[in-house]
Amino acid sequence: MTLKIVVCVKYVPDATGDRRFADDTTTDREGVDGLLSELDEYGVEQALRIAEASGDAEVTVLTVGPDDAKDALRKALSMGADKAVHVNDEDIHGSDVIGTSAVLAKALENTGFDLVVCGMASTDGTMGVLPALLAERLGVPQVTLLSEVSVEGGVVKGRRDGDAATEQVEAALPAVVSVTDQSGEARYPSFKGIMAAKKKPVAELDLDDLGIDADEVGLAGSWTKVADITARPARTAGTVVKDEGEGGKQLAAYLAEQKFI
Amino acid sequence: MSNSFDLFRTTEEHDMLRDAVRSLAEAKIAPFAAEVDEQGRFPSEALEALQGNDLHAVHVPEEYGGAGADALATVIVIEEVARVCASSSLIPAVNKLGSLPVQLSGSEELKAKYLGALARGEGMFSYCLSEPEAGSDAAGMKTRAVRDGDFWVLNGVKRWITNAGVSEFYTVMAVTDPEKRSRGISAFVVEKGDEGVSFGAPEKKLGIKGSPTREVYFDNVRIPADRMIGAEGTGFATAMKTLDHTRVTIAAQAIGIAQGALDYAKGYVQERKQFGKAIAEFQGVQFMLADMAMKLEAARQLTYAAAAKSQRTDGDLTFFGAAAKCFASDVAMEITTDAVQLLGGYGYTRDYPVERMMRDAKITQIYEGTNQVQRIVMARNLP
Ligand SMILES: Cc1cc2nc3c(=O)[nH]c(=O)nc-3n(C[C@H](O)[C@H](O)[C@H](O)COP(=O)(O)OP(=O)(O)OC[C@H]3O[C@@H](n4cnc5c(N)ncnc54)[C@H](O)[C@@H]3O)c2cc1C
């Protein structure tokens, strides 16, 4: 039976560019260059590796985002994913992670899946809780923050590197996993992959298609509200430690105070 | 006004290819560019990265196992690699130069064997036209091929051969009938392992120091007759037809190098302060950058137009290939020299990449025909 893998990917503002907020305190996604979140590239990569190892698998990439988010899907398709699902609806604008996870969960039920792969966090929101929310909504096990992952005989296995210990974890499919930036370098799209991506199917869905009420999502449906935004102050000169015999101790004291050591 | 007007812009696929090659080049090739230049060593990291991502010879058609990239896509690959390391850009560029004679004129068997091997990354391809006494006047070559039953026996010396020694395969132009001058020249595929093939010491060059340039010696090299590319006496025509296409790739190299220098200078002038402000605030500096960007964009448009003509093999390709190569390389020399100027004394040192780019740019005015020769070609093929 074909292993159905779905990778959730996010279209995010380019972190090397100028990132801004819109008047309604949401991330400005119109006026800035966007791309497939770098952390999600690891998810696509692991999904493709699992698919290659299985020999009979289908990789779908799923995104919830505005029109331009199709660029993120196209990138994932050019890396080798088979098809894409784009959930795009004006009413989703401003959703927090609760709202987004509701939309993604419905889309995943709609698409069908054996394995859902996510990145460890988005490079814009950096919440990192979406995989857990998804698993909860879908009622399936979650194995998160894996730096190694494989699927064998209906079970997803992986390694989670913690501060104090390394865990070997596994779950029966269907399941949700998230992978870290240590899971293996993401491939670059090849010329053939780029040309092939154009012909791959991209399904467009809106809230109606998924049977979601507009007031469950968007700014109105969000559990969190952004009250105010202040740009990070310009960097200050920093602390200069002059070595007058006690420099080493002072450095150590500073690092300890900042909880680095 | 409409955003769907698709003239004078590259397709979405070409833009995606540029993005992919740019990230690959910045991550895997750029970090070694200074070292490759300084040590004059082959950019093996670049070869590995390009082969690993099937970008080392994108022009090879799909039917022979290649990526099947069009001429503009090939230009974009070369341009983006040259933007960070000109020496490395000679990998995809010379793979096309060396193998295109086979693709244009070779038998089905030759194409399947050698284009396939090139696409699979089993070996690179070099192009052997120039000789010690035959540069601009390439038809004055002396390397001889004499028929001996089912074999040809080659004797002679080729000079300035890019990637000689590292390439497995060589397209070699040799005289088969001395009476007929250019119509008495034939082309052959020679393998590095053929008995009697050897290489000279690497040339000590001004730039593209990571790209080995060596002499190739043929000492009674016996090769099977079916390694002749096309019919006897068509080798020079094939060699010239090849250059019509590949001069566009030299133009690509030139605009890539120039873009690298312009990008660097643009960043530098924001950071460098004199007279209490960033030097970017001086109009004299702004005008230089404006001119550099203007010339570069003009060169790029001409190069892309020529690439489209190369893909279609338009009748005016000979003019456009020469014009793109000549203009883009002259412009690259100006832009890289100006980039050094904008960095002042720092630009003159190897602590900054622009002096390398200036040295690398110079070769684009010389090889695949000097820019004087390009002007001869253009004058004979005026549109
Ligand atoms: C780094 C490097 C890599 C190269 N790689 C290759 C390669 O892979 N394969 C290959 O076959 N060749 C290669 N070449 C050779 C290159 O194409 C020749 O060097 C070039 O064609 C010029 O030939 P020449 O050096 O003999 O110069 P010459 O022909 O001696 O020219 C000297 C000068 O005279 C000028 N001149 C000559 N004839 C005329 C004329 N009729 N009118 C006006 N001016 C004229 C030239 O423009 C030049 O300024 C390479 C060269 C270099 C330096």
PDB file of C-alpha atoms in Angstrom, chain B residues 135-318:
ATOM      1  CA  GLY B 135      45.796  30.923 -31.870  1.00  0.00           C
ATOM      2  CA  SER B 136      43.646  33.522 -33.584  1.00  0.00           C
ATOM      3  CA  ASP B 137      44.515  31.751 -36.841  1.00  0.00           C
ATOM      4  CA  ALA B 138      43.247  28.412 -35.603  1.00  0.00           C
ATOM      5  CA  ALA B 139      43.076  26.956 -39.110  1.00  0.00           C
ATOM      6  CA  GLY B 140      46.864  27.213 -39.233  1.00  0.00           C
ATOM      7  CA  MET B 141      47.104  24.189 -36.895  1.00  0.00           C
ATOM      8  CA  LYS B 142      49.753  21.509 -37.376  1.00  0.00           C
ATOM      9  CA  THR B 143      48.430  18.561 -35.360  1.00  0.00           C
ATOM     10  CA  ARG B 144      48.102  15.712 -37.872  1.00  0.00           C
ATOM     11  CA  ALA B 145      45.809  12.716 -38.080  1.00  0.00           C
ATOM     12  CA  VAL B 146      46.798  10.024 -40.564  1.00  0.00           C
ATOM     13  CA  ARG B 147      44.554   7.120 -41.529  1.00  0.00           C
ATOM     14  CA  ASP B 148      45.847   3.615 -40.851  1.00  0.00           C
ATOM     15  CA  GLY B 149      43.233   0.996 -41.705  1.00  0.00           C
ATOM     16  CA  ASP B 150      40.419   1.253 -39.175  1.00  0.00           C
ATOM     17  CA  PHE B 151      42.393   3.715 -37.107  1.00  0.00           C
ATOM     18  CA  TRP B 152      43.597   7.286 -37.145  1.00  0.00           C
ATOM     19  CA  VAL B 153      47.017   8.110 -35.763  1.00  0.00           C
ATOM     20  CA  LEU B 154      47.379  11.550 -34.132  1.00  0.00           C
ATOM     21  CA  ASN B 155      50.597  13.505 -33.653  1.00  0.00           C
ATOM     22  CA  GLY B 156      51.027  17.066 -32.445  1.00  0.00           C
ATOM     23  CA  VAL B 157      50.671  19.591 -29.622  1.00  0.00           C
ATOM     24  CA  LYS B 158      47.620  21.518 -28.422  1.00  0.00           C
ATOM     25  CA  ARG B 159      48.198  24.507 -26.141  1.00  0.00           C
ATOM     26  CA  TRP B 160      46.077  26.380 -23.574  1.00  0.00           C
ATOM     27  CA  ILE B 161      43.722  23.485 -23.017  1.00  0.00           C
ATOM     28  CA  THR B 162      41.354  24.228 -20.152  1.00  0.00           C
ATOM     29  CA  ASN B 163      40.908  21.380 -17.658  1.00  0.00           C
ATOM     30  CA  ALA B 164      43.559  19.341 -19.487  1.00  0.00           C
ATOM     31  CA  GLY B 165      44.630  16.495 -17.255  1.00  0.00           C
ATOM     32  CA  VAL B 166      41.462  16.509 -15.163  1.00  0.00           C
ATOM     33  CA  SER B 167      39.139  15.877 -18.111  1.00  0.00           C
ATOM     34  CA  GLU B 168      38.602  12.293 -19.291  1.00  0.00           C
ATOM     35  CA  PHE B 169      37.458  13.263 -22.794  1.00  0.00           C
ATOM     36  CA  TYR B 170      38.939  15.603 -25.424  1.00  0.00           C
ATOM     37  CA  THR B 171      37.548  16.894 -28.682  1.00  0.00           C
ATOM     38  CA  VAL B 172      40.647  17.329 -30.831  1.00  0.00           C
ATOM     39  CA  MET B 173      40.807  19.151 -34.141  1.00  0.00           C
ATOM     40  CA  ALA B 174      43.564  17.797 -36.423  1.00  0.00           C
ATOM     41  CA  VAL B 175      44.669  18.133 -40.035  1.00  0.00           C
ATOM     42  CA  THR B 176      43.648  15.161 -42.161  1.00  0.00           C
ATOM     43  CA  ASP B 177      44.402  16.821 -45.521  1.00  0.00           C
ATOM     44  CA  PRO B 178      47.102  19.536 -45.451  1.00  0.00           C
ATOM     45  CA  GLU B 179      46.221  20.664 -48.999  1.00  0.00           C
ATOM     46  CA  LYS B 180      42.764  21.892 -48.046  1.00  0.00           C
ATOM     47  CA  ARG B 181      43.539  24.140 -45.041  1.00  0.00           C
ATOM     48  CA  SER B 182      40.301  24.607 -43.012  1.00  0.00           C
ATOM     49  CA  ARG B 183      38.448  22.016 -45.120  1.00  0.00           C
ATOM     50  CA  GLY B 184      41.196  19.544 -44.439  1.00  0.00           C
ATOM     51  CA  ILE B 185      40.618  19.554 -40.670  1.00  0.00           C
ATOM     52  CA  SER B 186      38.678  16.813 -38.876  1.00  0.00           C
ATOM     53  CA  ALA B 187      37.492  16.448 -35.287  1.00  0.00           C
ATOM     54  CA  PHE B 188      38.018  13.409 -33.034  1.00  0.00           C
ATOM     55  CA  VAL B 189      37.190  12.253 -29.548  1.00  0.00           C
ATOM     56  CA  VAL B 190      40.362  11.316 -27.676  1.00  0.00           C
ATOM     57  CA  GLU B 191      40.332   9.811 -24.207  1.00  0.00           C
ATOM     58  CA  LYS B 192      42.795  10.705 -21.484  1.00  0.00           C
ATOM     59  CA  GLY B 193      43.735   7.031 -21.203  1.00  0.00           C
ATOM     60  CA  ASP B 194      44.548   6.566 -24.906  1.00  0.00           C
ATOM     61  CA  GLU B 195      48.154   5.514 -25.297  1.00  0.00           C
ATOM     62  CA  GLY B 196      50.393   8.398 -26.299  1.00  0.00           C
ATOM     63  CA  VAL B 197      48.347  11.181 -24.661  1.00  0.00           C
ATOM     64  CA  SER B 198      50.238  13.301 -22.114  1.00  0.00           C
ATOM     65  CA  PHE B 199      50.084  16.749 -20.575  1.00  0.00           C
ATOM     66  CA  GLY B 200      52.423  19.690 -20.042  1.00  0.00           C
ATOM     67  CA  ALA B 201      53.013  21.606 -16.820  1.00  0.00           C
ATOM     68  CA  PRO B 202      50.120  23.842 -15.720  1.00  0.00           C
ATOM     69  CA  GLU B 203      50.475  27.411 -17.067  1.00  0.00           C
ATOM     70  CA  LYS B 204      51.164  30.099 -14.456  1.00  0.00           C
ATOM     71  CA  LYS B 205      48.360  32.546 -15.103  1.00  0.00           C
ATOM     72  CA  LEU B 206      47.104  35.992 -14.097  1.00  0.00           C
ATOM     73  CA  GLY B 207      43.629  34.729 -13.220  1.00  0.00           C
ATOM     74  CA  ILE B 208      41.290  31.728 -13.246  1.00  0.00           C
ATOM     75  CA  LYS B 209      44.119  30.094 -11.341  1.00  0.00           C
ATOM     76  CA  GLY B 210      41.905  27.265 -10.139  1.00  0.00           C
ATOM     77  CA  SER B 211      41.240  26.149 -13.683  1.00  0.00           C
ATOM     78  CA  PRO B 212      44.165  24.099 -14.982  1.00  0.00           C
ATOM     79  CA  THR B 213      45.443  25.181 -18.424  1.00  0.00           C
ATOM     80  CA  ARG B 214      47.975  22.777 -19.928  1.00  0.00           C
ATOM     81  CA  GLU B 215      49.418  21.571 -23.166  1.00  0.00           C
ATOM     82  CA  VAL B 216      48.216  18.247 -24.510  1.00  0.00           C
ATOM     83  CA  TYR B 217      50.686  16.079 -26.416  1.00  0.00           C
ATOM     84  CA  PHE B 218      49.706  13.437 -28.943  1.00  0.00           C
ATOM     85  CA  ASP B 219      52.465  10.964 -29.611  1.00  0.00           C
ATOM     86  CA  ASN B 220      51.307   8.355 -32.156  1.00  0.00           C
ATOM     87  CA  VAL B 221      47.891   8.177 -30.520  1.00  0.00           C
ATOM     88  CA  ARG B 222      45.929   5.417 -32.338  1.00  0.00           C
ATOM     89  CA  ILE B 223      42.186   5.828 -32.100  1.00  0.00           C
ATOM     90  CA  PRO B 224      39.410   3.820 -33.788  1.00  0.00           C
ATOM     91  CA  ALA B 225      38.048   5.483 -36.940  1.00  0.00           C
ATOM     92  CA  ASP B 226      34.537   5.697 -35.458  1.00  0.00           C
ATOM     93  CA  ARG B 227      35.810   8.309 -32.998  1.00  0.00           C
ATOM     94  CA  MET B 228      35.845  10.864 -35.786  1.00  0.00           C
ATOM     95  CA  ILE B 229      33.177  13.499 -35.124  1.00  0.00           C
ATOM     96  CA  GLY B 230      31.138  13.952 -38.319  1.00  0.00           C
ATOM     97  CA  ALA B 231      32.626  13.462 -41.776  1.00  0.00           C
ATOM     98  CA  GLU B 232      36.281  13.872 -42.709  1.00  0.00           C
ATOM     99  CA  GLY B 233      37.108  17.519 -43.394  1.00  0.00           C
ATOM    100  CA  THR B 234      34.199  18.957 -41.366  1.00  0.00           C
ATOM    101  CA  GLY B 235      36.121  19.389 -38.116  1.00  0.00           C
ATOM    102  CA  PHE B 236      36.901  23.076 -38.492  1.00  0.00           C
ATOM    103  CA  ALA B 237      33.320  23.934 -39.416  1.00  0.00           C
ATOM    104  CA  THR B 238      32.140  21.989 -36.353  1.00  0.00           C
ATOM    105  CA  ALA B 239      34.685  23.805 -34.179  1.00  0.00           C
ATOM    106  CA  MET B 240      33.447  27.207 -35.393  1.00  0.00           C
ATOM    107  CA  LYS B 241      29.773  26.243 -35.096  1.00  0.00           C
ATOM    108  CA  THR B 242      30.514  25.161 -31.523  1.00  0.00           C
ATOM    109  CA  LEU B 243      32.042  28.540 -30.706  1.00  0.00           C
ATOM    110  CA  ASP B 244      28.944  30.343 -32.023  1.00  0.00           C
ATOM    111  CA  HIS B 245      27.052  28.690 -29.165  1.00  0.00           C
ATOM    112  CA  THR B 246      29.691  28.656 -26.452  1.00  0.00           C
ATOM    113  CA  ARG B 247      30.750  32.292 -26.806  1.00  0.00           C
ATOM    114  CA  VAL B 248      27.393  32.950 -25.167  1.00  0.00           C
ATOM    115  CA  THR B 249      28.619  30.941 -22.173  1.00  0.00           C
ATOM    116  CA  ILE B 250      31.770  33.075 -21.952  1.00  0.00           C
ATOM    117  CA  ALA B 251      29.506  36.115 -21.939  1.00  0.00           C
ATOM    118  CA  ALA B 252      27.639  34.422 -19.066  1.00  0.00           C
ATOM    119  CA  GLN B 253      30.890  33.962 -17.214  1.00  0.00           C
ATOM    120  CA  ALA B 254      31.745  37.627 -17.737  1.00  0.00           C
ATOM    121  CA  ILE B 255      28.422  38.917 -16.421  1.00  0.00           C
ATOM    122  CA  GLY B 256      28.656  36.529 -13.477  1.00  0.00           C
ATOM    123  CA  ILE B 257      32.110  37.801 -12.511  1.00  0.00           C
ATOM    124  CA  ALA B 258      30.968  41.408 -12.976  1.00  0.00           C
ATOM    125  CA  GLN B 259      27.860  40.808 -10.853  1.00  0.00           C
ATOM    126  CA  GLY B 260      30.021  39.387  -8.085  1.00  0.00           C
ATOM    127  CA  ALA B 261      32.225  42.493  -8.147  1.00  0.00           C
ATOM    128  CA  LEU B 262      29.287  44.901  -8.285  1.00  0.00           C
ATOM    129  CA  ASP B 263      27.501  43.136  -5.402  1.00  0.00           C
ATOM    130  CA  TYR B 264      30.645  43.312  -3.304  1.00  0.00           C
ATOM    131  CA  ALA B 265      31.315  46.975  -4.078  1.00  0.00           C
ATOM    132  CA  LYS B 266      27.687  47.910  -3.402  1.00  0.00           C
ATOM    133  CA  GLY B 267      27.939  46.478   0.093  1.00  0.00           C
ATOM    134  CA  TYR B 268      31.357  47.926   0.786  1.00  0.00           C
ATOM    135  CA  VAL B 269      30.490  51.557   0.020  1.00  0.00           C
ATOM    136  CA  GLN B 270      27.696  51.417   2.611  1.00  0.00           C
ATOM    137  CA  GLU B 271      30.130  50.331   5.314  1.00  0.00           C
ATOM    138  CA  ARG B 272      33.207  52.400   4.523  1.00  0.00           C
ATOM    139  CA  LYS B 273      33.171  55.857   6.092  1.00  0.00           C
ATOM    140  CA  GLN B 274      35.323  58.816   5.055  1.00  0.00           C
ATOM    141  CA  PHE B 275      34.790  62.523   5.753  1.00  0.00           C
ATOM    142  CA  GLY B 276      32.287  61.467   8.421  1.00  0.00           C
ATOM    143  CA  LYS B 277      29.881  59.572   6.187  1.00  0.00           C
ATOM    144  CA  ALA B 278      29.506  56.412   4.179  1.00  0.00           C
ATOM    145  CA  ILE B 279      31.325  56.804   0.867  1.00  0.00           C
ATOM    146  CA  ALA B 280      28.066  55.636  -0.793  1.00  0.00           C
ATOM    147  CA  GLU B 281      26.762  59.121  -0.049  1.00  0.00           C
ATOM    148  CA  PHE B 282      29.202  60.776  -2.428  1.00  0.00           C
ATOM    149  CA  GLN B 283      27.690  61.374  -5.816  1.00  0.00           C
ATOM    150  CA  GLY B 284      30.998  60.559  -7.488  1.00  0.00           C
ATOM    151  CA  VAL B 285      30.736  57.067  -6.022  1.00  0.00           C
ATOM    152  CA  GLN B 286      27.028  56.754  -6.841  1.00  0.00           C
ATOM    153  CA  PHE B 287      27.661  57.630 -10.490  1.00  0.00           C
ATOM    154  CA  MET B 288      30.284  54.907 -10.750  1.00  0.00           C
ATOM    155  CA  LEU B 289      27.871  52.318  -9.348  1.00  0.00           C
ATOM    156  CA  ALA B 290      25.109  53.541 -11.663  1.00  0.00           C
ATOM    157  CA  ASP B 291      27.371  53.141 -14.696  1.00  0.00           C
ATOM    158  CA  MET B 292      28.491  49.688 -13.560  1.00  0.00           C
ATOM    159  CA  ALA B 293      24.916  48.488 -13.108  1.00  0.00           C
ATOM    160  CA  MET B 294      23.835  50.022 -16.419  1.00  0.00           C
ATOM    161  CA  LYS B 295      26.607  48.343 -18.387  1.00  0.00           C
ATOM    162  CA  LEU B 296      26.077  45.037 -16.641  1.00  0.00           C
ATOM    163  CA  GLU B 297      22.354  45.030 -17.378  1.00  0.00           C
ATOM    164  CA  ALA B 298      22.959  45.880 -21.035  1.00  0.00           C
ATOM    165  CA  ALA B 299      25.462  43.015 -21.254  1.00  0.00           C
ATOM    166  CA  ARG B 300      23.037  40.643 -19.556  1.00  0.00           C
ATOM    167  CA  GLN B 301      20.168  41.492 -21.911  1.00  0.00           C
ATOM    168  CA  LEU B 302      22.405  40.977 -24.951  1.00  0.00           C
ATOM    169  CA  THR B 303      23.687  37.701 -23.521  1.00  0.00           C
ATOM    170  CA  TYR B 304      20.207  36.346 -22.795  1.00  0.00           C
ATOM    171  CA  ALA B 305      19.008  37.354 -26.262  1.00  0.00           C
ATOM    172  CA  ALA B 306      22.037  35.548 -27.720  1.00  0.00           C
ATOM    173  CA  ALA B 307      21.279  32.507 -25.549  1.00  0.00           C
ATOM    174  CA  ALA B 308      17.749  32.369 -26.961  1.00  0.00           C
ATOM    175  CA  LYS B 309      19.250  32.527 -30.459  1.00  0.00           C
ATOM    176  CA  SER B 310      21.654  29.752 -29.535  1.00  0.00           C
ATOM    177  CA  GLN B 311      18.760  27.583 -28.361  1.00  0.00           C
ATOM    178  CA  ARG B 312      16.888  28.189 -31.625  1.00  0.00           C
ATOM    179  CA  THR B 313      20.072  28.190 -33.766  1.00  0.00           C
ATOM    180  CA  ASP B 314      18.908  31.416 -35.413  1.00  0.00           C
ATOM    181  CA  GLY B 315      20.655  32.535 -38.590  1.00  0.00           C
ATOM    182  CA  ASP B 316      22.192  35.553 -36.857  1.00  0.00           C
ATOM    183  CA  LEU B 317      23.659  33.545 -33.963  1.00  0.00           C
ATOM    184  CA  THR B 318      27.228  34.023 -35.228  1.00  0.00           C
TER     185      THR B 318
END
